[in-house]
Amino acid sequence: MLERLGIRGRLLLAFFGISGLAVLATAAALYAFLEVGDVVDRITTDRVPPALASLQLSRQAERVAAAAPSVLAATSRAQHSKVSAAVALEMSRLEALRTDLRDATLGTVPLAEIEEAAVVLRRNLKELDSLVVARLEVVARKEELLNRLAATTTGSQRLLATGIVVMDSRLPQWRAVAADTSLSPDRRAAAMADMVHAIAAYIPQQKALLEISAVNDALVKAATAPTRGDLALILFPLHRSLAALETASSEIDEKLQTRFRLRVDEFEVLTDGESSIPKAREEELAVLSQGEKLLAENNRLSRSLTAAVDRLVAAADREIAASGREAALVQRYGTGVVLGSAFLSLLSSVLVVWLYVDRSLLARLGAVSQGMLAIAGGDLRAPLPAAGSDEIGRMAEALSLFRDTAVEVEEKNLRDVAEARQRLVDAIESISEGFALYDKEDWLVLSNSRYRELLYAGLEAELTPGMAFEEIIRRSAERGYIRDAEGRVDEWVAERLWRHRNPGEPWVQRRGDGRWIMINERRVSAGG
C-alpha cells in the first residue's frame, strides 16, 4: 500500500507523523498550562478571597467587640448617640463582610458558625443599646433623687441652724450672768436653769444635724456603690441613722418638729421604696451586670468567631495546598507527556531518516548516481538498483533501459569497428610497401607484415601494438640493423626521433645488410 503513495506521499506521511507527535506534545503542554492556570485561578478566585474576607471579618468582629464597652460606659444621651452610631457603622461593615463571605460559596461548618456568631453579636449589641438607654434613664432619675437629697439635706440643716444661732447669741448672756457677782442668787439660779433648758433643747438638734450628715453621706455612697453587697453594707448604718432622726424629731423644739418631720419623711422616701436612691442604684447595677454579661458574651462570640475564621482559613490553606499539589502533579504529567512526545518525535525522525530516507531514498539514489557515473565512464556492466513503482524505481528502470540501449549500441559499434579494422588490416597487408601507424604519443597502433620484414627482421615477435617508437628504433640500432647508427646509437636515435617528429620529404636509410630503404612519414589528423 505504501508503494502506491510514492516518495512524495511517504515523505508527507512521515512529516505528518512527526508533526502529529509535535502537535501531541504541544497539546499536552497546552493542557498542562491550562490546568495549572485553572488551579491558580481557583486559588486566586475561590480560595484566597474567602480567606482574606474571613480574616477581615475576624478583625472587624474584634473591633465591634472592643467598641461595645464604650457603649455601656456612655454617661449622656449625646455620648450614647455618638458611640452607638460608631458601633452601628462597624456592625454594618461586619454585615457587609459577612455577606461577601456568604457569597464566596463556601458551604462549610465554620461559615455556619460565623453566621451564627455574627447574628448573636448583632442581637447582643441591640440588647446592650437598650440596656444603655435604660441605664441612662436610671442615671437621670438617680441624679434627680440626689438633687432632692441635696435640697432636703440643705433644708434640714437650715431648719436646725436657727436653734444653733439662738444658742450662740445667748451664750454671752449666760457668761455675763455667771461672771456677775452682784446678781442675786435667785436670778443667777434662774439664768442657769434657762441655760440648762436651752442646752437640753440644743443637744437633740445637734444630734439631728450629725445624723442628717450621716444619712446624706450614706445615700451619696449608695448612689455610687460598686456592687450590691456594698450597697447592703451602706444601707445598714443608713437605716440606723434614719431611726436616730426619727428619735431626734420628737426631742427637738416643738416649733420645729412639724417641719423637721417632713424632712425626715423625705429622707425615708429617698432611702426606701421604688423611688429611693438605693433602688435606683440597684437598678443601675442590674443594668450594668446585664451589660457586662453581654460584653462577656460578645468577647466569647468574638473568640468563637476568630476560632471559626481560623478553621476556615486553615481549610482554605489545605485547599490551596491541595490545589498546589494538583497543579504540580498536572505539571509533572504534562512535562512527562511533552518529554515523551519530544522523545518519540525525535526517535521517529531518526527512524524515518535512517530507515527510510537513508536506507531507502539516499541509498537507492546513491546507487542510481553511481550507476549513472559508471555508465558515463563507460562501464556499461555496472549494477543498477532494482526497478520499482516509485520515482527512484522509475529512474532506475529508465537508467537500466538506457544502459541496455547503450550496450546494444556499443556492441554494434564494436562489431563495426572490428569489421573496419579487419578491412584496414586486410588493405595494408595487401600492399607491397611496409606500413605502420603510430598515435600522437608515438605508440605503435598497427603495422603490416611487410613493415616488420623490411625494417625489423628478427624483431617481428617483439613488434606489438603499444610499443614505443623510440624503443623500436633503439633496439634495431643496438642490433646493427642501421649502418649510420654504428658506434653512435644515442646520437642516431636522437636524430631519428627528430626526423620522425618533423616529417618532410621522403628519405633513404642505409641498412646494416647493405640495403637502402626509402622512408616516407606523414602526420595524421589525430596527431599520430
Short mmCIF file of C-alpha atoms in Angstrom, two decimals:
data_model
loop_
_atom_site.label_atom_id
_atom_site.label_comp_id
_atom_site.label_asym_id
_atom_site.label_seq_id
_atom_site.Cartn_x
_atom_site.Cartn_y
_atom_site.Cartn_z
CA MET A 1 0.00 0.00 0.00
CA LEU A 2 2.86 2.39 0.84
CA GLU A 3 4.44 1.76 -2.58
CA ARG A 4 1.38 3.35 -4.19
CA LEU A 5 1.99 6.60 -2.34
CA GLY A 6 5.33 7.25 -3.94
CA ILE A 7 8.23 9.13 -2.41
CA ARG A 8 6.24 12.35 -2.04
CA GLY A 9 3.36 10.59 -0.33
CA ARG A 10 5.62 8.64 2.02
CA LEU A 11 7.64 11.74 2.90
CA LEU A 12 4.40 13.62 3.55
CA LEU A 13 3.17 10.71 5.64
CA ALA A 14 6.41 10.72 7.66
CA PHE A 15 6.20 14.50 8.02
CA PHE A 16 2.60 14.28 9.19
CA GLY A 17 3.57 11.55 11.67
CA ILE A 18 6.39 13.63 13.15
CA SER A 19 4.19 16.73 13.10
CA GLY A 20 1.43 14.75 14.82
CA LEU A 21 3.79 13.90 17.68
CA ALA A 22 4.81 17.55 17.88
CA VAL A 23 1.14 18.56 17.93
CA LEU A 24 0.54 15.96 20.65
CA ALA A 25 3.39 17.42 22.70
CA THR A 26 2.04 20.91 22.16
CA ALA A 27 -1.47 19.79 23.13
CA ALA A 28 -0.11 18.13 26.28
CA ALA A 29 1.85 21.24 27.18
CA LEU A 30 -1.19 23.42 26.49
CA TYR A 31 -3.36 21.12 28.61
CA ALA A 32 -0.82 21.27 31.44
CA PHE A 33 -0.62 25.05 31.22
CA LEU A 34 -4.42 25.35 31.14
CA GLU A 35 -4.76 23.03 34.12
CA VAL A 36 -2.13 24.94 36.07
CA GLY A 37 -3.85 28.18 35.09
CA ASP A 38 -7.20 26.74 36.23
CA VAL A 39 -5.69 25.72 39.57
CA VAL A 40 -4.11 29.15 40.02
CA ASP A 41 -7.44 30.73 39.07
CA ARG A 42 -9.25 28.59 41.64
CA ILE A 43 -6.71 29.59 44.26
CA THR A 44 -6.87 33.30 43.46
CA THR A 45 -10.63 33.40 42.85
CA ASP A 46 -12.18 30.72 45.07
CA ARG A 47 -9.69 30.24 47.90
CA VAL A 48 -7.71 33.38 48.63
CA PRO A 49 -10.60 35.95 48.61
CA PRO A 50 -12.70 33.98 51.14
CA ALA A 51 -9.63 33.53 53.34
CA LEU A 52 -8.89 37.26 53.20
CA ALA A 53 -12.57 38.08 53.77
CA SER A 54 -12.55 35.72 56.77
CA LEU A 55 -9.53 37.47 58.25
CA GLN A 56 -11.14 40.87 57.68
CA LEU A 57 -14.34 39.57 59.26
CA SER A 58 -12.39 38.36 62.30
CA ARG A 59 -10.66 41.72 62.71
CA GLN A 60 -13.95 43.56 62.23
CA ALA A 61 -15.63 41.38 64.87
CA GLU A 62 -12.79 42.19 67.25
CA ARG A 63 -13.29 45.90 66.57
CA VAL A 64 -17.02 45.57 67.23
CA ALA A 65 -16.38 43.67 70.46
CA ALA A 66 -13.79 46.26 71.51
CA ALA A 67 -16.20 49.13 70.79
CA ALA A 68 -19.08 47.59 72.76
CA PRO A 69 -17.77 48.60 76.26
CA SER A 70 -17.72 52.25 75.18
CA VAL A 71 -21.48 51.96 74.58
CA LEU A 72 -22.04 50.73 78.11
CA ALA A 73 -19.73 53.42 79.51
CA ALA A 74 -21.71 56.28 77.93
CA THR A 75 -22.80 58.80 80.57
CA SER A 76 -25.05 61.00 78.45
CA ARG A 77 -27.50 60.66 75.65
CA ALA A 78 -25.27 62.66 73.30
CA GLN A 79 -22.29 60.45 74.06
CA HIS A 80 -24.51 57.39 73.72
CA SER A 81 -25.76 58.53 70.30
CA LYS A 82 -22.21 59.16 69.10
CA VAL A 83 -20.87 55.83 70.36
CA SER A 84 -23.93 53.93 69.08
CA ALA A 85 -23.51 55.45 65.62
CA ALA A 86 -19.84 54.39 65.57
CA VAL A 87 -20.72 50.84 66.69
CA ALA A 88 -23.55 50.68 64.14
CA LEU A 89 -21.09 51.66 61.41
CA GLU A 90 -18.66 48.95 62.50
CA MET A 91 -21.55 46.47 62.64
CA SER A 92 -22.67 47.41 59.11
CA ARG A 93 -19.13 46.74 57.91
CA LEU A 94 -19.26 43.40 59.68
CA GLU A 95 -22.54 42.60 57.94
CA ALA A 96 -21.05 43.57 54.57
CA LEU A 97 -18.05 41.31 55.15
CA ARG A 98 -20.39 38.51 56.25
CA THR A 99 -22.40 38.94 53.04
CA ASP A 100 -19.22 38.85 50.95
CA LEU A 101 -18.11 35.72 52.75
CA ARG A 102 -21.52 34.11 52.21
CA ASP A 103 -21.35 34.96 48.50
CA ALA A 104 -17.99 33.15 48.32
CA THR A 105 -20.00 29.87 48.16
CA LEU A 106 -18.11 28.21 50.98
CA GLY A 107 -20.81 25.97 52.40
CA THR A 108 -18.74 24.77 55.33
CA VAL A 109 -19.36 24.31 59.03
CA PRO A 110 -17.02 27.21 60.02
CA LEU A 111 -19.07 29.53 57.80
CA ALA A 112 -22.27 28.47 59.59
CA GLU A 113 -20.59 29.18 62.93
CA ILE A 114 -19.50 32.60 61.67
CA GLU A 115 -23.06 33.35 60.54
CA GLU A 116 -24.49 32.32 63.92
CA ALA A 117 -21.86 34.26 65.88
CA ALA A 118 -22.45 37.40 63.80
CA VAL A 119 -26.23 37.18 64.30
CA VAL A 120 -25.89 36.71 68.07
CA LEU A 121 -23.34 39.55 68.23
CA ARG A 122 -25.73 41.88 66.45
CA ARG A 123 -28.59 40.87 68.79
CA ASN A 124 -26.37 41.43 71.83
CA LEU A 125 -25.42 44.87 70.59
CA LYS A 126 -29.10 45.76 70.24
CA GLU A 127 -29.78 44.50 73.77
CA LEU A 128 -26.74 46.38 75.01
CA ASP A 129 -28.01 49.55 73.37
CA SER A 130 -31.39 49.05 75.07
CA LEU A 131 -29.64 48.49 78.41
CA VAL A 132 -27.66 51.69 77.96
CA VAL A 133 -30.90 53.59 77.30
CA ALA A 134 -32.38 52.09 80.46
CA ARG A 135 -29.20 52.88 82.41
CA LEU A 136 -29.25 56.48 81.25
CA GLU A 137 -32.87 56.74 82.41
CA VAL A 138 -31.88 55.26 85.78
CA VAL A 139 -28.90 57.62 86.00
CA ALA A 140 -31.13 60.58 85.19
CA ARG A 141 -33.61 59.50 87.86
CA LYS A 142 -30.76 58.94 90.29
CA GLU A 143 -29.40 62.42 89.58
CA GLU A 144 -32.84 63.83 90.25
CA LEU A 145 -33.02 61.91 93.53
CA LEU A 146 -29.56 63.16 94.51
CA ASN A 147 -30.70 66.69 93.80
CA ARG A 148 -33.72 66.10 96.04
CA LEU A 149 -31.36 64.68 98.65
CA ALA A 150 -29.19 67.77 98.49
CA ALA A 151 -32.23 70.02 98.78
CA THR A 152 -33.63 68.02 101.70
CA THR A 153 -30.28 67.98 103.47
CA THR A 154 -29.81 71.69 102.98
CA GLY A 155 -33.38 72.45 104.16
CA SER A 156 -32.97 70.26 107.22
CA GLN A 157 -29.68 71.87 108.13
CA ARG A 158 -31.13 75.34 107.69
CA LEU A 159 -34.14 74.39 109.80
CA LEU A 160 -31.94 73.31 112.68
CA ALA A 161 -29.48 76.12 112.19
CA THR A 162 -31.87 78.68 113.82
CA GLY A 163 -31.61 76.95 117.18
CA ILE A 164 -27.84 76.97 116.90
CA VAL A 165 -27.88 80.67 116.06
CA VAL A 166 -30.10 81.38 119.09
CA MET A 167 -27.83 79.28 121.25
CA ASP A 168 -24.79 81.14 120.01
CA SER A 169 -26.47 84.51 120.71
CA ARG A 170 -27.44 83.61 124.31
CA LEU A 171 -24.08 82.18 125.31
CA PRO A 172 -22.56 85.65 126.02
CA GLN A 173 -25.52 86.49 128.26
CA TRP A 174 -25.06 83.34 130.23
CA ARG A 175 -21.36 84.01 130.59
CA ALA A 176 -22.11 87.54 131.80
CA VAL A 177 -24.63 86.32 134.38
CA ALA A 178 -22.22 83.69 135.59
CA ALA A 179 -19.48 86.28 135.93
CA ASP A 180 -21.68 88.99 137.57
CA THR A 181 -21.39 88.52 141.34
CA SER A 182 -23.72 91.39 142.04
CA LEU A 183 -26.77 89.45 140.93
CA SER A 184 -28.94 87.78 143.47
CA PRO A 185 -28.74 84.03 143.82
CA ASP A 186 -32.30 83.59 142.61
CA ARG A 187 -31.66 85.49 139.46
CA ARG A 188 -28.46 83.63 138.87
CA ALA A 189 -30.27 80.33 139.53
CA ALA A 190 -33.00 81.27 137.07
CA ALA A 191 -30.39 82.16 134.45
CA MET A 192 -28.59 78.87 134.98
CA ALA A 193 -31.88 76.94 134.74
CA ASP A 194 -32.65 78.72 131.46
CA MET A 195 -29.19 77.79 130.17
CA VAL A 196 -29.69 74.16 131.16
CA HIS A 197 -33.04 74.10 129.40
CA ALA A 198 -31.53 75.68 126.29
CA ILE A 199 -28.67 73.19 126.27
CA ALA A 200 -31.13 70.32 126.68
CA ALA A 201 -33.03 71.58 123.63
CA TYR A 202 -29.77 72.13 121.67
CA ILE A 203 -28.40 68.61 122.11
CA PRO A 204 -31.17 66.85 120.05
CA GLN A 205 -30.76 69.44 117.30
CA GLN A 206 -27.00 68.90 117.21
CA LYS A 207 -27.53 65.16 117.20
CA ALA A 208 -30.07 65.52 114.38
CA LEU A 209 -27.54 67.52 112.35
CA LEU A 210 -24.99 64.76 112.74
CA GLU A 211 -27.50 62.11 111.67
CA ILE A 212 -28.59 64.26 108.71
CA SER A 213 -24.96 64.40 107.56
CA ALA A 214 -24.65 60.65 108.08
CA VAL A 215 -27.84 59.96 106.07
CA ASN A 216 -26.70 62.30 103.29
CA ASP A 217 -23.26 60.72 103.10
CA ALA A 218 -24.73 57.20 103.16
CA LEU A 219 -27.18 57.98 100.36
CA VAL A 220 -24.42 59.58 98.27
CA LYS A 221 -22.29 56.47 98.78
CA ALA A 222 -25.28 54.28 97.96
CA ALA A 223 -25.67 56.17 94.67
CA THR A 224 -22.17 55.04 93.65
CA ALA A 225 -21.95 51.66 95.41
CA PRO A 226 -19.76 49.33 93.26
CA THR A 227 -21.77 46.19 94.00
CA ARG A 228 -24.98 45.07 95.61
CA GLY A 229 -23.02 43.76 98.56
CA ASP A 230 -21.50 47.18 99.13
CA LEU A 231 -24.97 48.67 98.80
CA ALA A 232 -26.30 46.34 101.51
CA LEU A 233 -23.43 47.33 103.81
CA ILE A 234 -24.24 51.00 103.28
CA LEU A 235 -27.98 50.54 103.94
CA PHE A 236 -27.44 49.13 107.45
CA PRO A 237 -25.94 52.31 109.02
CA LEU A 238 -28.28 54.37 106.82
CA HIS A 239 -31.35 52.84 108.44
CA ARG A 240 -29.78 53.29 111.84
CA SER A 241 -29.24 56.99 111.14
CA LEU A 242 -32.86 57.29 109.92
CA ALA A 243 -34.02 55.69 113.17
CA ALA A 244 -31.91 58.18 115.10
CA LEU A 245 -33.52 61.00 113.11
CA GLU A 246 -36.94 59.60 113.99
CA THR A 247 -35.99 59.73 117.65
CA ALA A 248 -34.47 63.20 117.36
CA SER A 249 -37.58 64.55 115.64
CA SER A 250 -39.58 64.04 118.85
CA GLU A 251 -36.89 65.63 121.04
CA ILE A 252 -36.28 68.88 119.23
CA ASP A 253 -38.13 72.07 119.76
CA GLU A 254 -41.88 71.68 119.30
CA LYS A 255 -41.88 74.65 116.96
CA LEU A 256 -39.56 72.79 114.61
CA GLN A 257 -40.97 69.30 114.94
CA THR A 258 -43.62 69.52 112.19
CA ARG A 259 -41.31 70.91 109.54
CA PHE A 260 -38.45 68.67 110.63
CA ARG A 261 -40.76 65.67 110.45
CA LEU A 262 -41.43 66.47 106.80
CA ARG A 263 -37.70 66.45 106.15
CA VAL A 264 -37.32 63.09 107.88
CA ASP A 265 -40.13 61.67 105.76
CA GLU A 266 -38.31 62.91 102.66
CA PHE A 267 -35.16 61.16 103.82
CA GLU A 268 -37.15 57.96 104.29
CA VAL A 269 -38.58 58.23 100.78
CA LEU A 270 -35.06 58.71 99.39
CA THR A 271 -33.83 55.72 101.39
CA ASP A 272 -36.58 53.13 100.92
CA GLY A 273 -39.14 52.39 98.23
CA GLU A 274 -39.28 52.32 94.45
CA SER A 275 -38.22 55.95 94.16
CA SER A 276 -35.28 55.69 96.55
CA ILE A 277 -31.64 56.28 95.70
CA PRO A 278 -30.57 52.72 96.70
CA LYS A 279 -33.31 51.32 94.47
CA ALA A 280 -32.11 53.44 91.55
CA ARG A 281 -28.55 52.30 92.18
CA GLU A 282 -29.72 48.71 92.43
CA GLU A 283 -31.45 49.02 89.07
CA GLU A 284 -28.32 50.63 87.63
CA LEU A 285 -26.17 47.80 88.98
CA ALA A 286 -28.59 45.28 87.46
CA VAL A 287 -28.30 47.03 84.10
CA LEU A 288 -24.51 47.13 84.42
CA SER A 289 -24.43 43.46 85.38
CA GLN A 290 -26.55 42.53 82.38
CA GLY A 291 -24.37 44.71 80.18
CA GLU A 292 -21.21 43.06 81.49
CA LYS A 293 -22.74 39.68 80.75
CA LEU A 294 -23.46 40.82 77.22
CA LEU A 295 -19.92 42.15 76.90
CA ALA A 296 -18.54 38.86 78.17
CA GLU A 297 -20.75 37.00 75.70
CA ASN A 298 -19.58 39.34 72.94
CA ASN A 299 -15.98 38.59 73.83
CA ARG A 300 -16.78 34.90 73.79
CA LEU A 301 -18.51 35.29 70.44
CA SER A 302 -15.53 37.23 69.13
CA ARG A 303 -13.19 34.44 70.22
CA SER A 304 -15.56 31.84 68.77
CA LEU A 305 -15.78 33.78 65.52
CA THR A 306 -12.00 34.10 65.42
CA ALA A 307 -11.64 30.36 66.00
CA ALA A 308 -14.18 29.64 63.23
CA VAL A 309 -12.32 32.02 60.94
CA ASP A 310 -9.07 30.30 61.82
CA ARG A 311 -10.61 26.95 60.90
CA LEU A 312 -11.97 28.45 57.70
CA VAL A 313 -8.57 29.89 56.83
CA ALA A 314 -6.94 26.57 57.72
CA ALA A 315 -9.41 24.79 55.42
CA ALA A 316 -8.62 27.32 52.69
CA ASP A 317 -4.91 26.74 53.29
CA ARG A 318 -5.44 23.00 52.95
CA GLU A 319 -7.42 23.51 49.75
CA ILE A 320 -4.74 25.84 48.42
CA ALA A 321 -2.08 23.28 49.30
CA ALA A 322 -4.14 20.53 47.64
CA SER A 323 -4.59 22.73 44.58
CA GLY A 324 -0.86 23.38 44.54
CA ARG A 325 -0.16 19.65 44.69
CA GLU A 326 -2.70 19.10 41.93
CA ALA A 327 -1.01 21.78 39.83
CA ALA A 328 2.40 20.22 40.48
CA LEU A 329 1.04 16.78 39.55
CA VAL A 330 -0.50 18.12 36.34
CA GLN A 331 2.74 19.91 35.59
CA ARG A 332 4.75 16.74 36.13
CA TYR A 333 2.38 14.70 33.96
CA GLY A 334 2.37 17.42 31.32
CA THR A 335 6.15 17.60 31.41
CA GLY A 336 6.34 13.82 31.09
CA VAL A 337 3.97 13.82 28.14
CA VAL A 338 5.87 16.68 26.49
CA LEU A 339 9.22 14.98 27.04
CA GLY A 340 7.81 11.64 25.90
CA SER A 341 6.29 13.20 22.80
CA ALA A 342 9.51 15.06 22.10
CA PHE A 343 11.48 11.81 22.52
CA LEU A 344 9.07 9.91 20.28
CA SER A 345 9.19 12.73 17.75
CA LEU A 346 12.99 12.69 17.79
CA LEU A 347 13.06 8.89 17.64
CA SER A 348 10.58 8.82 14.78
CA SER A 349 12.62 11.46 12.98
CA VAL A 350 15.77 9.38 13.44
CA LEU A 351 13.99 6.22 12.31
CA VAL A 352 12.48 7.97 9.30
CA VAL A 353 15.84 9.44 8.33
CA TRP A 354 17.75 6.22 9.00
CA LEU A 355 15.32 3.56 7.85
CA TYR A 356 13.58 5.37 5.05
CA VAL A 357 15.48 8.43 3.91
CA ASP A 358 18.97 6.99 4.33
CA ARG A 359 18.43 3.30 3.61
CA SER A 360 15.61 3.63 1.12
CA LEU A 361 15.91 7.01 -0.54
CA LEU A 362 19.53 8.07 -0.22
CA ALA A 363 20.92 4.55 -0.67
CA ARG A 364 18.85 3.98 -3.78
CA LEU A 365 19.61 7.48 -5.08
CA GLY A 366 23.31 6.80 -4.41
CA ALA A 367 23.08 3.52 -6.28
CA VAL A 368 21.36 5.28 -9.18
CA SER A 369 24.01 8.03 -9.10
CA GLN A 370 26.87 5.51 -9.03
CA GLY A 371 25.28 3.59 -11.88
CA MET A 372 24.91 6.78 -13.92
CA LEU A 373 28.53 7.76 -13.24
CA ALA A 374 29.71 4.25 -14.15
CA ILE A 375 27.72 4.29 -17.37
CA ALA A 376 29.00 7.79 -18.13
CA GLY A 377 32.52 6.44 -17.52
CA GLY A 378 31.94 3.65 -19.99
CA ASP A 379 31.18 0.82 -17.58
CA LEU A 380 28.02 -0.49 -19.12
CA ARG A 381 28.10 -3.57 -16.92
CA ALA A 382 27.81 -1.64 -13.63
CA PRO A 383 25.00 -2.91 -11.32
CA LEU A 384 21.85 -0.80 -11.05
CA PRO A 385 19.18 -0.71 -8.29
CA ALA A 386 16.04 -2.69 -8.86
CA ALA A 387 13.17 -1.00 -10.60
CA GLY A 388 10.12 -0.05 -8.59
CA SER A 389 6.82 1.79 -8.67
CA ASP A 390 8.10 4.98 -7.03
CA GLU A 391 10.10 7.79 -8.59
CA ILE A 392 13.51 6.26 -7.81
CA GLY A 393 12.35 2.89 -9.11
CA ARG A 394 11.21 4.53 -12.32
CA MET A 395 14.55 6.37 -12.55
CA ALA A 396 16.38 3.03 -12.10
CA GLU A 397 14.15 1.46 -14.72
CA ALA A 398 14.86 4.31 -17.16
CA LEU A 399 18.60 4.09 -16.41
CA SER A 400 18.53 0.33 -16.99
CA LEU A 401 16.78 0.86 -20.29
CA PHE A 402 19.36 3.50 -21.21
CA ARG A 403 22.19 1.13 -20.24
CA ASP A 404 20.73 -1.73 -22.26
CA THR A 405 20.41 0.57 -25.24
CA ALA A 406 23.99 1.78 -24.75
CA VAL A 407 25.19 -1.81 -24.51
CA GLU A 408 23.45 -2.65 -27.75
CA VAL A 409 24.91 0.44 -29.41
CA GLU A 410 28.38 -0.34 -28.04
CA GLU A 411 28.24 -3.93 -29.19
CA LYS A 412 27.13 -2.77 -32.62
CA ASN A 413 29.90 -0.15 -32.70
CA LEU A 414 32.46 -2.72 -31.61
CA ARG A 415 31.34 -5.01 -34.37
CA ASP A 416 31.54 -2.16 -36.85
CA VAL A 417 34.98 -1.14 -35.55
CA ALA A 418 36.21 -4.72 -35.68
CA GLU A 419 34.95 -5.09 -39.21
CA ALA A 420 36.51 -1.76 -40.23
CA ARG A 421 39.79 -2.68 -38.54
CA GLN A 422 39.82 -6.00 -40.24
CA ARG A 423 39.21 -4.34 -43.59
CA LEU A 424 42.03 -1.88 -42.81
CA VAL A 425 44.38 -4.71 -41.83
CA ASP A 426 43.49 -6.60 -44.97
CA ALA A 427 44.08 -3.47 -47.03
CA ILE A 428 47.52 -2.66 -45.59
CA GLU A 429 48.56 -6.30 -45.77
CA SER A 430 47.75 -6.34 -49.45
CA ILE A 431 50.21 -3.55 -50.36
CA SER A 432 53.88 -4.21 -51.18
CA GLU A 433 55.30 -1.37 -49.08
CA GLY A 434 55.77 -1.52 -45.35
CA PHE A 435 53.11 0.40 -43.38
CA ALA A 436 52.88 1.39 -39.69
CA LEU A 437 50.57 3.73 -37.70
CA TYR A 438 51.63 5.45 -34.51
CA ASP A 439 49.42 7.53 -32.22
CA LYS A 440 50.23 11.01 -31.01
CA GLU A 441 52.26 9.55 -28.15
CA ASP A 442 54.33 7.52 -30.63
CA TRP A 443 52.88 4.22 -29.52
CA LEU A 444 52.53 1.62 -32.26
CA VAL A 445 48.92 1.15 -33.25
CA LEU A 446 49.19 -1.29 -36.12
CA SER A 447 51.61 -2.39 -38.86
CA ASN A 448 51.67 -4.81 -41.77
CA SER A 449 53.94 -7.76 -42.08
CA ARG A 450 55.88 -6.08 -44.89
CA TYR A 451 56.86 -3.26 -42.48
CA ARG A 452 58.15 -5.74 -39.95
CA GLU A 453 60.07 -7.74 -42.55
CA LEU A 454 61.73 -4.77 -44.29
CA LEU A 455 62.75 -2.73 -41.27
CA TYR A 456 62.87 -5.01 -38.31
CA ALA A 457 63.54 -8.52 -39.44
CA GLY A 458 64.16 -10.60 -36.35
CA LEU A 459 62.03 -8.28 -34.19
CA GLU A 460 58.68 -9.41 -35.51
CA ALA A 461 57.79 -11.14 -32.25
CA GLU A 462 58.69 -8.06 -30.22
CA LEU A 463 56.97 -5.58 -32.52
CA THR A 464 53.49 -5.47 -30.98
CA PRO A 465 50.85 -2.72 -30.75
CA GLY A 466 51.52 -0.41 -27.84
CA MET A 467 55.30 -0.45 -28.23
CA ALA A 468 57.04 2.96 -28.26
CA PHE A 469 58.65 4.17 -31.50
CA GLU A 470 61.84 5.15 -29.65
CA GLU A 471 62.18 1.69 -28.17
CA ILE A 472 61.70 0.07 -31.58
CA ILE A 473 64.40 2.14 -33.30
CA ARG A 474 66.78 1.82 -30.35
CA ARG A 475 66.55 -1.96 -30.41
CA SER A 476 67.11 -2.03 -34.16
CA ALA A 477 70.15 0.29 -33.82
CA GLU A 478 71.62 -1.70 -30.97
CA ARG A 479 71.30 -4.93 -33.01
CA GLY A 480 73.11 -3.43 -36.00
CA TYR A 481 70.15 -3.04 -38.34
CA ILE A 482 71.15 0.57 -39.10
CA ARG A 483 74.53 1.31 -40.69
CA ASP A 484 74.55 5.01 -39.70
CA ALA A 485 73.93 4.10 -36.03
CA GLU A 486 77.04 2.02 -35.61
CA GLY A 487 79.16 3.48 -32.82
CA ARG A 488 76.71 6.34 -32.23
CA VAL A 489 73.42 4.78 -31.18
CA ASP A 490 72.23 7.58 -28.90
CA GLU A 491 73.05 10.32 -31.39
CA TRP A 492 71.34 8.42 -34.17
CA VAL A 493 68.27 7.73 -32.03
CA ALA A 494 68.02 11.46 -31.30
CA GLU A 495 68.38 12.33 -34.99
CA ARG A 496 65.84 9.70 -35.98
CA LEU A 497 63.33 10.93 -33.40
CA TRP A 498 63.71 14.49 -34.63
CA ARG A 499 63.16 13.42 -38.26
CA HIS A 500 60.19 11.26 -37.14
CA ARG A 501 58.56 14.11 -35.26
CA ASN A 502 59.26 16.61 -38.02
CA PRO A 503 58.38 14.68 -41.17
CA GLY A 504 59.26 16.12 -44.56
CA GLU A 505 60.26 14.75 -47.91
CA PRO A 506 60.89 11.01 -48.28
CA TRP A 507 64.46 10.00 -47.47
CA VAL A 508 66.67 6.90 -47.85
CA GLN A 509 68.03 4.89 -44.95
CA ARG A 510 71.04 2.62 -45.29
CA ARG A 511 70.54 -0.69 -43.60
CA GLY A 512 73.13 -2.85 -41.92
CA ASP A 513 72.75 -5.62 -44.53
CA GLY A 514 73.62 -3.18 -47.31
CA ARG A 515 70.10 -2.41 -48.46
CA TRP A 516 68.73 1.06 -48.99
CA ILE A 517 65.15 1.72 -47.93
CA MET A 518 63.08 4.79 -48.73
CA ILE A 519 61.13 6.07 -45.73
CA ASN A 520 58.14 8.35 -46.17
CA GLU A 521 56.46 9.64 -42.93
CA ARG A 522 53.25 11.71 -42.75
CA ARG A 523 51.19 13.28 -39.97
CA VAL A 524 47.60 12.18 -39.50
CA SER A 525 44.72 14.37 -38.33
CA ALA A 526 44.54 12.70 -34.90
CA GLY A 527 48.12 13.75 -34.16
CA GLY A 528 49.91 10.42 -34.85
#
